[in-house]
XYZ file of C-alpha atoms in Angstrom:
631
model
C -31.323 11.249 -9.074
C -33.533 9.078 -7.227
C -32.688 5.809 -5.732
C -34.547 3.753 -8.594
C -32.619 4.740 -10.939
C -29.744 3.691 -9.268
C -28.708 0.354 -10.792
C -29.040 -2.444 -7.766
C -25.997 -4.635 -7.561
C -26.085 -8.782 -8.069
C -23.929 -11.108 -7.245
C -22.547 -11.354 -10.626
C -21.263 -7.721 -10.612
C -19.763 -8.140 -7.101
C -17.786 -10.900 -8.822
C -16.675 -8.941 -11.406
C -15.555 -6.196 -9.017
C -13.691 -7.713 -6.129
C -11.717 -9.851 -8.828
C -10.670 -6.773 -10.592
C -12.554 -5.904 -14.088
C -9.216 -5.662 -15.761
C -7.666 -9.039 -16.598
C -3.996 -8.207 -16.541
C -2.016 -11.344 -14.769
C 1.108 -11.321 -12.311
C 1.149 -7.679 -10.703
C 2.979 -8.203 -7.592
C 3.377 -4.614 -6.655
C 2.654 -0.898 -7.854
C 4.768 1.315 -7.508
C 5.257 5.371 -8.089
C 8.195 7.883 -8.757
C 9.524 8.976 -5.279
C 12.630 10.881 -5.776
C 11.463 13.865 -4.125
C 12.187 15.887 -6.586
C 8.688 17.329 -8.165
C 10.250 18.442 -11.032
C 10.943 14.841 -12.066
C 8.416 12.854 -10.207
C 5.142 12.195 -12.826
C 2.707 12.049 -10.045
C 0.074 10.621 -12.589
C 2.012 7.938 -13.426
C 2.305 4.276 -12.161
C 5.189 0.686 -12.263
C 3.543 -1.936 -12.405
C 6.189 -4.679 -11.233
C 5.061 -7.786 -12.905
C 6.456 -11.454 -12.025
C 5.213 -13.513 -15.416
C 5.746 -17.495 -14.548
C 6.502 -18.039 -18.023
C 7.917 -14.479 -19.247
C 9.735 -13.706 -16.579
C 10.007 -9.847 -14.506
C 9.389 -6.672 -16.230
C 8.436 -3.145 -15.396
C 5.840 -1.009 -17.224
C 4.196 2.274 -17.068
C 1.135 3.607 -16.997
C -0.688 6.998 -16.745
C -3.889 7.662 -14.380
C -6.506 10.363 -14.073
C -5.979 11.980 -10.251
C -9.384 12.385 -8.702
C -10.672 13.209 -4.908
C -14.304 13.558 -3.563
C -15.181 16.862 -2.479
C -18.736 18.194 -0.419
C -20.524 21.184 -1.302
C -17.533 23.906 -0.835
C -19.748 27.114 -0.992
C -19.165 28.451 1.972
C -16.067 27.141 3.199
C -13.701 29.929 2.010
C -12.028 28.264 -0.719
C -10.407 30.885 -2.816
C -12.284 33.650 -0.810
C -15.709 31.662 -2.245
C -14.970 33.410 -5.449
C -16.287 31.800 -7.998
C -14.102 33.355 -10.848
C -11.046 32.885 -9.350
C -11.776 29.361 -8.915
C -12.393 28.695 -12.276
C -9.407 30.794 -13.201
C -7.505 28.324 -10.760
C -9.596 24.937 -12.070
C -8.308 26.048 -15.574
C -4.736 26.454 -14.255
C -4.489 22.811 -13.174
C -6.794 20.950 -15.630
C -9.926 20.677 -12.906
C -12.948 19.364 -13.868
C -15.838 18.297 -11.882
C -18.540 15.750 -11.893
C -21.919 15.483 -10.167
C -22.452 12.162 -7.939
C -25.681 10.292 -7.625
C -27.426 10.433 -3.752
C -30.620 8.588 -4.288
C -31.948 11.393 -2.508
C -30.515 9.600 0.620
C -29.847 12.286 2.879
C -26.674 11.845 4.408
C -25.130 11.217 0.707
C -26.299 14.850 -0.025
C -24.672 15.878 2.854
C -21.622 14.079 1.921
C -18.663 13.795 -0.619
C -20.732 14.435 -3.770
C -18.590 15.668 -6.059
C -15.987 13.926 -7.866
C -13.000 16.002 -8.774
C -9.983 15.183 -11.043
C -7.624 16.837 -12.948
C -5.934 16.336 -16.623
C -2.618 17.282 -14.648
C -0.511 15.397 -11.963
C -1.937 14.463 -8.734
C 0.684 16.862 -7.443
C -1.857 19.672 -9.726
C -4.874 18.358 -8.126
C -3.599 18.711 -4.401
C -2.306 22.042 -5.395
C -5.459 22.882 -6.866
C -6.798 22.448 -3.230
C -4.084 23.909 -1.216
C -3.511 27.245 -3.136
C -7.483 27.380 -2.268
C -6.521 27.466 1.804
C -7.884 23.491 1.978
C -5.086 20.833 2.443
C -6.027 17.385 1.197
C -4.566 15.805 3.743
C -4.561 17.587 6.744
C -6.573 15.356 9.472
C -8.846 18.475 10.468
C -10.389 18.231 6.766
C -13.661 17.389 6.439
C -14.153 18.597 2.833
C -12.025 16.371 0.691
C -12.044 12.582 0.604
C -8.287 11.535 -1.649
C -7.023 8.345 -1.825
C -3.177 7.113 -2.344
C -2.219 7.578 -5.860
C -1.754 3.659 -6.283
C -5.210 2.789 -4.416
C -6.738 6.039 -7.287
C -4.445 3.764 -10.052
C -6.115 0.684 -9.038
C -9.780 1.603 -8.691
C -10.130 3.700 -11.791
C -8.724 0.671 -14.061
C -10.148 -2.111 -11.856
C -6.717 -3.866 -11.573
C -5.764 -6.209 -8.948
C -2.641 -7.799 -6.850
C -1.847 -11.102 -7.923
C -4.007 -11.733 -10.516
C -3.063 -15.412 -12.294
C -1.592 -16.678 -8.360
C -3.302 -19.104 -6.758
C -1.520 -19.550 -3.772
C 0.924 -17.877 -1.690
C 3.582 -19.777 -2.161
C 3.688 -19.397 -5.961
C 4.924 -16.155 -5.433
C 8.999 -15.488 -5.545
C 10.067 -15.198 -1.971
C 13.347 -14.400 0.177
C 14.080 -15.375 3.385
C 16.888 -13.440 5.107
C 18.126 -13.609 8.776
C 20.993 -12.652 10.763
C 23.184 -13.266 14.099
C 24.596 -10.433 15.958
C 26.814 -10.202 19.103
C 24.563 -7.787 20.655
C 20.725 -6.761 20.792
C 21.937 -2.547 19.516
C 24.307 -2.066 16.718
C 26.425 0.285 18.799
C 27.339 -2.730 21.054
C 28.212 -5.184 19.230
C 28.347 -6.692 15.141
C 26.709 -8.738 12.578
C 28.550 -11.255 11.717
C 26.389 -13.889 9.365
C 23.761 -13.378 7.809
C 21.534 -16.042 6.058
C 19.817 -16.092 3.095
C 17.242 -18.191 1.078
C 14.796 -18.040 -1.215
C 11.613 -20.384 -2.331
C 13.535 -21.704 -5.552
C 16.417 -23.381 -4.559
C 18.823 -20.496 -3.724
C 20.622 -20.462 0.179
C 23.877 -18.790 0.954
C 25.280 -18.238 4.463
C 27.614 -14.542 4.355
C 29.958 -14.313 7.572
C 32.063 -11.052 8.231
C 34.898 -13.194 9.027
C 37.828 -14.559 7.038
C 38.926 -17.898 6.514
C 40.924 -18.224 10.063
C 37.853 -16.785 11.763
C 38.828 -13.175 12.149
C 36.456 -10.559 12.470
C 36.762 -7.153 10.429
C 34.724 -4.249 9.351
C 35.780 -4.392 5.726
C 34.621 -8.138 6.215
C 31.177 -7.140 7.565
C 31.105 -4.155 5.509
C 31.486 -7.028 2.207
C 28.973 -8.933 4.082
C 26.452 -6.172 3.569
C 27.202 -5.852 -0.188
C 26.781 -9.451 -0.739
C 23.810 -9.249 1.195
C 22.078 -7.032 -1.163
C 23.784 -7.966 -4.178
C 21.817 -11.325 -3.715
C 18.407 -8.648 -3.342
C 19.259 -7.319 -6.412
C 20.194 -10.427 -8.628
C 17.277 -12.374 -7.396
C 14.820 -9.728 -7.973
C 12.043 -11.633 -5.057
C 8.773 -10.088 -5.106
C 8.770 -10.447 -1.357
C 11.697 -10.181 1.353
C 10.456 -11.976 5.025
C 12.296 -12.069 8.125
C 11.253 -12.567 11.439
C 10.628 -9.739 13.870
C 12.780 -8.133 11.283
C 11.601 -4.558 11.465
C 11.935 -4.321 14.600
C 15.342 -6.124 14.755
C 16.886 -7.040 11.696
C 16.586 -4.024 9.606
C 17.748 -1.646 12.478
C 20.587 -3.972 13.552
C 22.066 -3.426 9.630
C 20.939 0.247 8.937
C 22.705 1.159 12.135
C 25.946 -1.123 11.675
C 26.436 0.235 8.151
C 26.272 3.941 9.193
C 28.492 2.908 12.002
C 30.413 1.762 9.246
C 31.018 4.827 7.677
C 29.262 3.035 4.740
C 25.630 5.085 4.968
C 23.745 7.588 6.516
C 20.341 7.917 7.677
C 18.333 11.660 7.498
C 15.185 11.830 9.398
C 12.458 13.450 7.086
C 10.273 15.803 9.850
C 6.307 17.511 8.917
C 7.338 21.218 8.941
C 4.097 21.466 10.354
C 3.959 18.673 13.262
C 7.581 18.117 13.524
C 6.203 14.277 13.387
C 8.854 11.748 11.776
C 7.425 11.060 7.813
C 10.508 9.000 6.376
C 13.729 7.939 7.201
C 15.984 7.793 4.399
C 19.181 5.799 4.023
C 21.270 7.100 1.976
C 24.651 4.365 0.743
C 25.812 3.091 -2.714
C 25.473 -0.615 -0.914
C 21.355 -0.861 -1.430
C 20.310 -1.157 -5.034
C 16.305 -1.039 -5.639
C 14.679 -1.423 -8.603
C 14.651 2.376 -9.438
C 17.788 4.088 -9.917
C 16.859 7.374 -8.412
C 15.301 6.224 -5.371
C 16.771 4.872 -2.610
C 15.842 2.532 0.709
C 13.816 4.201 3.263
C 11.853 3.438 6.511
C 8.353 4.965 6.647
C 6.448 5.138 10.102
C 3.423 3.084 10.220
C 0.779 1.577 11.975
C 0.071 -2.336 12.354
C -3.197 -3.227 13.451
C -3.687 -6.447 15.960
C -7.294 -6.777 16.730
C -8.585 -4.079 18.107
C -5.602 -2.140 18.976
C -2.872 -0.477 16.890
C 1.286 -0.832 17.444
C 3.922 1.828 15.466
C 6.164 0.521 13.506
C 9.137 1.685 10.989
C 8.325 -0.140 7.499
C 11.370 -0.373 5.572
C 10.767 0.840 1.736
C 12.866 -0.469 -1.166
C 11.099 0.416 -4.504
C 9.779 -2.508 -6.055
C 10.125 -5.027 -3.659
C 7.114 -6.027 -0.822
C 9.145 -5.628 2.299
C 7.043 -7.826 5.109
C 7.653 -9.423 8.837
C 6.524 -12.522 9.568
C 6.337 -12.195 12.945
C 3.297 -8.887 12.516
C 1.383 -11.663 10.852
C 1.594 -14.156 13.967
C 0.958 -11.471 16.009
C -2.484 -10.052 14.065
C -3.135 -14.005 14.432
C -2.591 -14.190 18.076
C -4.521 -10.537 18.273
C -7.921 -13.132 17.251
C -6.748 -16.916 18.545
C -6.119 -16.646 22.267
C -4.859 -20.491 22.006
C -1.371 -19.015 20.886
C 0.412 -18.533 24.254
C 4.066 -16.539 22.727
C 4.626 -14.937 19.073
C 8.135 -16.644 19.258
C 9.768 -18.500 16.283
C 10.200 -21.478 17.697
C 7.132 -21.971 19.391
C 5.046 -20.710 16.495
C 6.776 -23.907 14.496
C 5.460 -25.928 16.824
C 2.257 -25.055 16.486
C 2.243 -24.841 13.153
C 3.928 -28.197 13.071
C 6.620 -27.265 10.895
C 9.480 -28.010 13.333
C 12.070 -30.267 12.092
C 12.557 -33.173 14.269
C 16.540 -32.500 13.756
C 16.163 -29.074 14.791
C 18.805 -27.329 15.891
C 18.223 -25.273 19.076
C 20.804 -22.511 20.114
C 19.864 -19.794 23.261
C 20.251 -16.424 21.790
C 22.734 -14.835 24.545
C 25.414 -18.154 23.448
C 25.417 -17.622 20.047
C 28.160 -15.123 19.748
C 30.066 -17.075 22.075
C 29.883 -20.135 20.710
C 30.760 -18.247 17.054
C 33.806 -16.366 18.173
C 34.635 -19.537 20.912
C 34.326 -21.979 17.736
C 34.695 -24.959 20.254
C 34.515 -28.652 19.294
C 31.324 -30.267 19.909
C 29.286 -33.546 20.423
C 26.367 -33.392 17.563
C 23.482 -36.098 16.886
C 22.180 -35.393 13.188
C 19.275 -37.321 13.916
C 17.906 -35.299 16.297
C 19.956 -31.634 16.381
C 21.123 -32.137 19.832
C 24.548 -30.930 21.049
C 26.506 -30.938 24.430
C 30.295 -30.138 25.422
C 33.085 -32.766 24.784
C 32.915 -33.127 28.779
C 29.462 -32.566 29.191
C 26.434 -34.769 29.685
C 24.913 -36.370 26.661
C 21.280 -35.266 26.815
C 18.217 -37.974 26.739
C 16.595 -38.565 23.342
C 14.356 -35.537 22.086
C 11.412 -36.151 23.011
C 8.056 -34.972 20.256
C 4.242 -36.020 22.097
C 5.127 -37.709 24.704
C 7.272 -40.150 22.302
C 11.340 -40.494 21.108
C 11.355 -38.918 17.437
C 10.979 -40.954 14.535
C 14.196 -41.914 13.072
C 16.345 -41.122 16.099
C 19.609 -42.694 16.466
C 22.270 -43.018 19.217
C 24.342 -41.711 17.274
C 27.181 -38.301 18.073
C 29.681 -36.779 15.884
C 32.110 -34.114 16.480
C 31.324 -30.758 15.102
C 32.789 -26.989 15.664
C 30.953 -24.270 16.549
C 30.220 -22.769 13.330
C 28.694 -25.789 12.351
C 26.380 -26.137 14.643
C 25.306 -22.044 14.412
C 25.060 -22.732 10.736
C 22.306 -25.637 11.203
C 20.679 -23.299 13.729
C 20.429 -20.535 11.012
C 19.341 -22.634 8.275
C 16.174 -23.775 10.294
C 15.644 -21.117 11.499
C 15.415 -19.453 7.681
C 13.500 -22.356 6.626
C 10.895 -22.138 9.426
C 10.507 -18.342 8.569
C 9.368 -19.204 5.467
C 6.907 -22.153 6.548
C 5.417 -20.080 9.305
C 5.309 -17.224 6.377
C 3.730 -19.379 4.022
C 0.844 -20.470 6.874
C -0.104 -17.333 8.356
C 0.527 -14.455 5.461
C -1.997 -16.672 3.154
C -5.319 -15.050 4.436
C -3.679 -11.430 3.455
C -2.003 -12.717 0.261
C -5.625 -14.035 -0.672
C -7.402 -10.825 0.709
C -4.621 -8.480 -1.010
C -6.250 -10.092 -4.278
C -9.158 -8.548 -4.018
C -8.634 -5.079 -2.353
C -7.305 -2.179 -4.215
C -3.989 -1.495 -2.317
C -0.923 -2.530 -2.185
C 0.013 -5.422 -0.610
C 2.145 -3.895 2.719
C -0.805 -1.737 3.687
C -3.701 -4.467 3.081
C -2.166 -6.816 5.248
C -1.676 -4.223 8.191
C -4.660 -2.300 7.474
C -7.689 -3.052 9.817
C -10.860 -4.701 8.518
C -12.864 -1.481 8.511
C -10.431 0.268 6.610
C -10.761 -2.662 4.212
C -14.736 -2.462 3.716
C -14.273 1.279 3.456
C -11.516 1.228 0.445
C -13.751 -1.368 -1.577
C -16.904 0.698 -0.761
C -14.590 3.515 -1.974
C -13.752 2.157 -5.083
C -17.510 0.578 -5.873
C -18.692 3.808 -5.580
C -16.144 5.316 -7.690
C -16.716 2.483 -10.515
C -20.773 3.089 -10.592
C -20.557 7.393 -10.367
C -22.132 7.560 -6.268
C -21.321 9.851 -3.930
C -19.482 9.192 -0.610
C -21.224 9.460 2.915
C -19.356 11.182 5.559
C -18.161 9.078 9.024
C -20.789 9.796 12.208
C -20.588 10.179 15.839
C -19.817 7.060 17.433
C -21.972 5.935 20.598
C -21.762 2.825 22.711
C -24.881 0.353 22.078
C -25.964 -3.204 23.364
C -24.065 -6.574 21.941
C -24.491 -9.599 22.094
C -25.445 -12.113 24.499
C -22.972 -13.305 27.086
C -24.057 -14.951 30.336
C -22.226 -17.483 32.744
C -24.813 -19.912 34.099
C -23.466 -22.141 36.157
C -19.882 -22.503 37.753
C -18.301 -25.782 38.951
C -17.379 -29.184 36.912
C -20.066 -30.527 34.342
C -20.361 -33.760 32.352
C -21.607 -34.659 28.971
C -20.948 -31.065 27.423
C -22.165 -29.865 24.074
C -21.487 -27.041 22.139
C -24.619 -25.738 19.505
C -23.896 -22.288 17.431
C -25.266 -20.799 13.802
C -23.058 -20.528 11.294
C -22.523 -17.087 10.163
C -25.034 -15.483 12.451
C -24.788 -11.635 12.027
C -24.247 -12.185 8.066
C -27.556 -14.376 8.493
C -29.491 -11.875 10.166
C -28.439 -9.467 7.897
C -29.326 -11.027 4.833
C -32.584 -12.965 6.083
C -34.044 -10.139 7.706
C -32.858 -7.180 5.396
C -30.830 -5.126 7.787
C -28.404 -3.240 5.822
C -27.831 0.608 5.949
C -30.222 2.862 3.685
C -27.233 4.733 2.950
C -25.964 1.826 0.478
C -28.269 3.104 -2.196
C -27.096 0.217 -4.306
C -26.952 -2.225 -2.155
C -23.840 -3.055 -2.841
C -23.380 -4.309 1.198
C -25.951 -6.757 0.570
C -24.786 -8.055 -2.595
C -20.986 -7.849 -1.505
C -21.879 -10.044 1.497
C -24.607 -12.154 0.511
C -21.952 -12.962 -2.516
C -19.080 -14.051 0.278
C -21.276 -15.599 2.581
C -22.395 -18.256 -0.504
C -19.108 -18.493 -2.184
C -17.577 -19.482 1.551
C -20.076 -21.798 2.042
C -19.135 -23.331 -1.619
C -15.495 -23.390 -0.680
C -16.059 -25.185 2.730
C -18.367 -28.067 1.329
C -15.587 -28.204 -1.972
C -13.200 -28.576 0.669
C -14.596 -31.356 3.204
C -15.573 -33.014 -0.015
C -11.949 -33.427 -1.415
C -10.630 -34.099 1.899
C -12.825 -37.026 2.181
C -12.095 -37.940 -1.105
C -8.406 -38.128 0.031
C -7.515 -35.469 -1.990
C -5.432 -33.006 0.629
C -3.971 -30.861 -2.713
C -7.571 -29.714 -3.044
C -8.966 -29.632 -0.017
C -5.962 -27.500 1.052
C -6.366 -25.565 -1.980
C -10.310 -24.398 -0.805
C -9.569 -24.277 2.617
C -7.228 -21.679 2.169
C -9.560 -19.497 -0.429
C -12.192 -19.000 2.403
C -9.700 -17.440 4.341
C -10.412 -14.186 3.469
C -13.766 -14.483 2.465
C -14.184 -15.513 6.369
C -12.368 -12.498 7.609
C -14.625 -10.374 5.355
C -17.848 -11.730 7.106
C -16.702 -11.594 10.361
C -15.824 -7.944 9.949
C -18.943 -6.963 8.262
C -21.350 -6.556 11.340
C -18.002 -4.589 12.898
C -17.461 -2.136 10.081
C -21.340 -1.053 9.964
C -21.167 -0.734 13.581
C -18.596 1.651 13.389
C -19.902 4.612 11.052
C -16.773 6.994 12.766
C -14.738 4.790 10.528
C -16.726 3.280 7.895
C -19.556 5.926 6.388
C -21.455 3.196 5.103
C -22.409 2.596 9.038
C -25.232 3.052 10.760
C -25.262 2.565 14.626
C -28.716 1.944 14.586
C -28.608 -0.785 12.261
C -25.672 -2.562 14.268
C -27.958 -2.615 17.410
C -31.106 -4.040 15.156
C -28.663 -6.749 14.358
C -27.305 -7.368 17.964
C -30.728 -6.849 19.283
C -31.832 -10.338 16.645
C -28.901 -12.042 17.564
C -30.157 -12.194 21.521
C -33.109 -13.281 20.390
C -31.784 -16.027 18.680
C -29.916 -17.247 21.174
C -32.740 -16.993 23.717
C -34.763 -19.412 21.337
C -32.247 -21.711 20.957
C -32.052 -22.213 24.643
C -35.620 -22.246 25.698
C -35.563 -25.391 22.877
C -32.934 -27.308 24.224
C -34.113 -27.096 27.548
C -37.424 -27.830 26.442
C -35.618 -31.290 25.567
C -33.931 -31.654 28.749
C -30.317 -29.540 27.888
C -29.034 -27.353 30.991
C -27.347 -24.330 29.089
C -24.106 -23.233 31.435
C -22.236 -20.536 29.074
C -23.661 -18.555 26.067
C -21.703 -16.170 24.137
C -22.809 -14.279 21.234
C -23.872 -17.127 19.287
C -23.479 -19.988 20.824
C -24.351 -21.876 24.221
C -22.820 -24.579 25.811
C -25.066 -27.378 26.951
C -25.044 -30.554 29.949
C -27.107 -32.872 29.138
């Protein structure tokens, strides 16, 4: 078919398609039946996990149609390149195949252009493959392109994440945190464990009795409480900090030293790599009563590196760490010097100014010790009875408002207490700050919410070119070679002190060259990379003026409110000229057209210097697309 006939996307269809075309509200996670057990498991069915404001949680079903993208397989040996025992096998699992449109565009002929699904299972379809000597998901395949069966759920009925939310913080959320004597769960014990959620709930759990003795029944009932609260609360999301790399180990290994559960590794007969790690106890309830808690490798990108990481599973819940969201934002803002709670609190000026501050290595001691203390509630300062009372706190250069001179006496306990309820509540502040760009960005890509937020931005433009291909029948490109290529302009002028500095950039610059000049790959036969971005780049800019507008008005509720919306659309712009840059990750690439774009953007620059010096500016740094100025 050729490439006029291929319908040209507007902005009002990008609309329609990165809000979802299906209006169903409150979906706060997807999920699919994972007992293991295949002849159980409905592989073409979906949960949808719903949090209604007004109707309150429910779970529903629904059936999907399995599909994958294959090339052109004559050739490749698939069932000995017979055609009649292919059909024979197509019939077997309810295969059926459709032709994609290429626009005559030649590497989308050479690609994925064949869309393949099955009246079956997705468990038929992948069968259908493998019995043919092609596995689906083996990483030397270069045949078959198959999504997730949640990410196939959500881009065949065009439903969304979050749908009806407006913000972050509307969503149900649980806070959990706890204090060990040791940093390994061989060496030590748990013994409290704090818990809160954003709706009123907070309940400290200690493994010790009510004369301060420690025992492993009492930790072991700790535990059950523990999740017990999971389970009666129902939260769509469960935060900690650092808490899958500390947290969640700390208790999986205490209860199995416990005699209370037991973990089995889950290895690839074929790699022998680590796929799942399953614990198996009567103490963790999810929301399925055949399938238990888990921890699933994974991969967290920061920038422009990657960091493996165990992500712990409970069906039905979003499972997320704060602290992998501070560090993808310290990954792109160099101003954050540490990823640590308390300094991230700071900086997001969320820090009580009656904090309570406790070292880490003192707070077993100071549990099990349970000493009388000197304790200003004004300010969260402490010292021994024979100590030295410490000088007022001081917050920018200044005493804190509303301190007092004024000590009481206080055990122990009471002071680790305080120090674990700020530290849940900053958790959830800090949360509420930096997970809003992928809460916002979850909304409109069709995943589920743990893998959008750790997924990099490539993979991101690739699943939503994925699934607007899908929705408007075109085939698939296949990934290139990558190659290195010149970027942008970056010069140091002049070293030493200068006066009178100014800073000039353009707004948006690569998007702007893009859309100005018409530099988008030919592959997008649609455009659909045009549309999607000229569609961000205005709605952004509508967000930004909506929200200096309000603030000036002296409304903050809505200037917050817009502010936060062009989160993602920002992060979507910004990786744009990145993704098509990279065609060995995004198909839709094109090398060439990422060096037209850096190749404008030095030109650019080089104007905008040659004017201001033409007015008497001395330029001292450029970068990209910017240049700092003395004048």
């Amino acid at each position: 078919m050729s490439k006029k006939e291929i319908k040209q996307a507007t902005p009002e269809d990008i609309k329609t398609f990165l809000e979802g075309r299906d209006d169903e509200k409150y979906i706060v996670s997807i999920e699919l039946d994972q007992t293991k057990d295949w002849s159980i498991d409905e592989t073409n069915k979906v949960y949808l996990i719903i949090d209604d404001p007004v109707k309150g949680k429910k779970i529903k079903t629904q059936k999907f149609t399995p599909f994958c993208w294959t090339k052109n397989l004559r050739g490749s040996g698939f069932y000995g390149d017979d055609l009649d025992v292919i059909k024979k096998a197509a019939k077997t699992y309810g295969i059926h195949t459709e032709r994609l449109m290429t626009g005559d565009n030649e590497r989308l002929e050479d690609g994925y252009k064949f869309l393949v699904k099955t009246t079956g299972t997705y468990r038929d379809l992948v069968s259908f493959f493998r019995k043919g000597g092609i596995n689906p998901w083996a990483s030397e395949n270069k045949l078959i392109q198959i999504l997730p069966p949640v990410e196939q759920f959500m881009i065949q009925t065009g439903k969304r994440l979050f749908k009806g939310y407006e913000d972050y913080t509307e969503l149900h959320k649980l806070t959990f945190d706890i204090e060990t004597t040791s940093l390994e769960p061989e060496n030590g014990h748990c013994f409290m464990i704090g818990v809160k959620d954003n709706r009123g709930f907070k309940e400290l759990l200690t493994a010790y009795d009510e004369n301060g003795e420690y025992s492993r029944d009492g930790e072991i009932k700790m535990y059950e409480q523990f999740f017990d609260i999971v389970h009666e609360l129902e939260p769509t999301i469960i935060i900690g900090y650092n808490s899958e790399s500390f947290d969640w180990s700390y208790i999986f290994g205490r209860m199995e030293i416990l005699g209370v559960s037991k973990s089995n590794t889950i290895r690839s007969k074929k790699t022998g790599r680590v796929t799942s790690i399953d614990i198996d106890n009567e103490i963790i309830k999810t929301k399925h009563p055949m399938i238990k808690c888990s921890r699933k490798p994974s991969t967290l990108k920061l920038g422009a590196e990657t960091e493996d990481y165990n992500q712990t599973m409970m069906w039905g819940y979003n499972i997320m760490d704060t602290y992998h969201r501070v560090r993808q934002a310290m990954a792109l803002n160099s101003n954050l010097q540490s990823g640590g709670l308390k300094y991230i609190a700071k900086e997001a000026k969320v820090e009580r100014p009656n904090r309570v501050y406790i070292e880490g290595g003192q707070l077993g001691k100071i549990w099990n010790e349970n000493k009388n203390y000197y304790y200003n509630p004004t300010s969260g300062q402490w010292y021994d009875l024979d100590g030295v009372k410490p000088e007022p706190k001081i917050f920018d250069d200044e005493i804190i408002d509303g301190y007092e001179d004024k000590w009481v006496v206080v055990d122990g306990r009471f002071l680790l207490k305080e120090y674990l309820n700020d530290d849940l509540l900053e958790t959830e502040q800090v949360d509420d700050i930096y997970a809003q760009a992928g809460f916002l960005t979850a909304a409109l890509v069709p995943t589920n919410f743990v893998r959008s937020i750790t997924m990099g931005t490539a993979t991101m433009w690739k699943t939503l070119m994925m699934a607007w291909s899908y929705e408007n029948g075109l085939a698939l490109p296949d990934i290139q070679p990558k190659r290195d290529f010149v970027g942008g302009l970056s010069r140091l002028l002049r070293l030493g002190f200068s006066e009178n500095i100014a800073k000039f950039d353009y707004a948006s610059l690569y998007p702007s060259i893009q859309l100005t000049h018409e530099v988008f790959p030919t592959v997008d036969v649609s455009g659909a990379l045009r549309a999607m971005l000229k569609y961000l780049l205005d709605t952004r800019n509508e967000y930004k003026y909506l929200a200096g507008k309000y603030a000036k008005e002296g409304n903050d509720m809505l200037a917050s409110k817009f502010d936060k919306k062009q989160l993602p659309i920002k992060i979507f712009n910004n990786s744009a000229f990145g993704s098509i840059s990279a065609p060995y990750i995004f198909p839709w690439g094109d090398i060439d057209i990422g060096e037209t774009i850096t190749c404008t953007g030095r030109q650019y620059l080089r104007h905008m210097i040659k004017f201001f010096i033409d007015r008497g500016y001395e330029p001292l740094v450029l970068d990209t697309d910017g240049v700092n100025f003395s004048y």
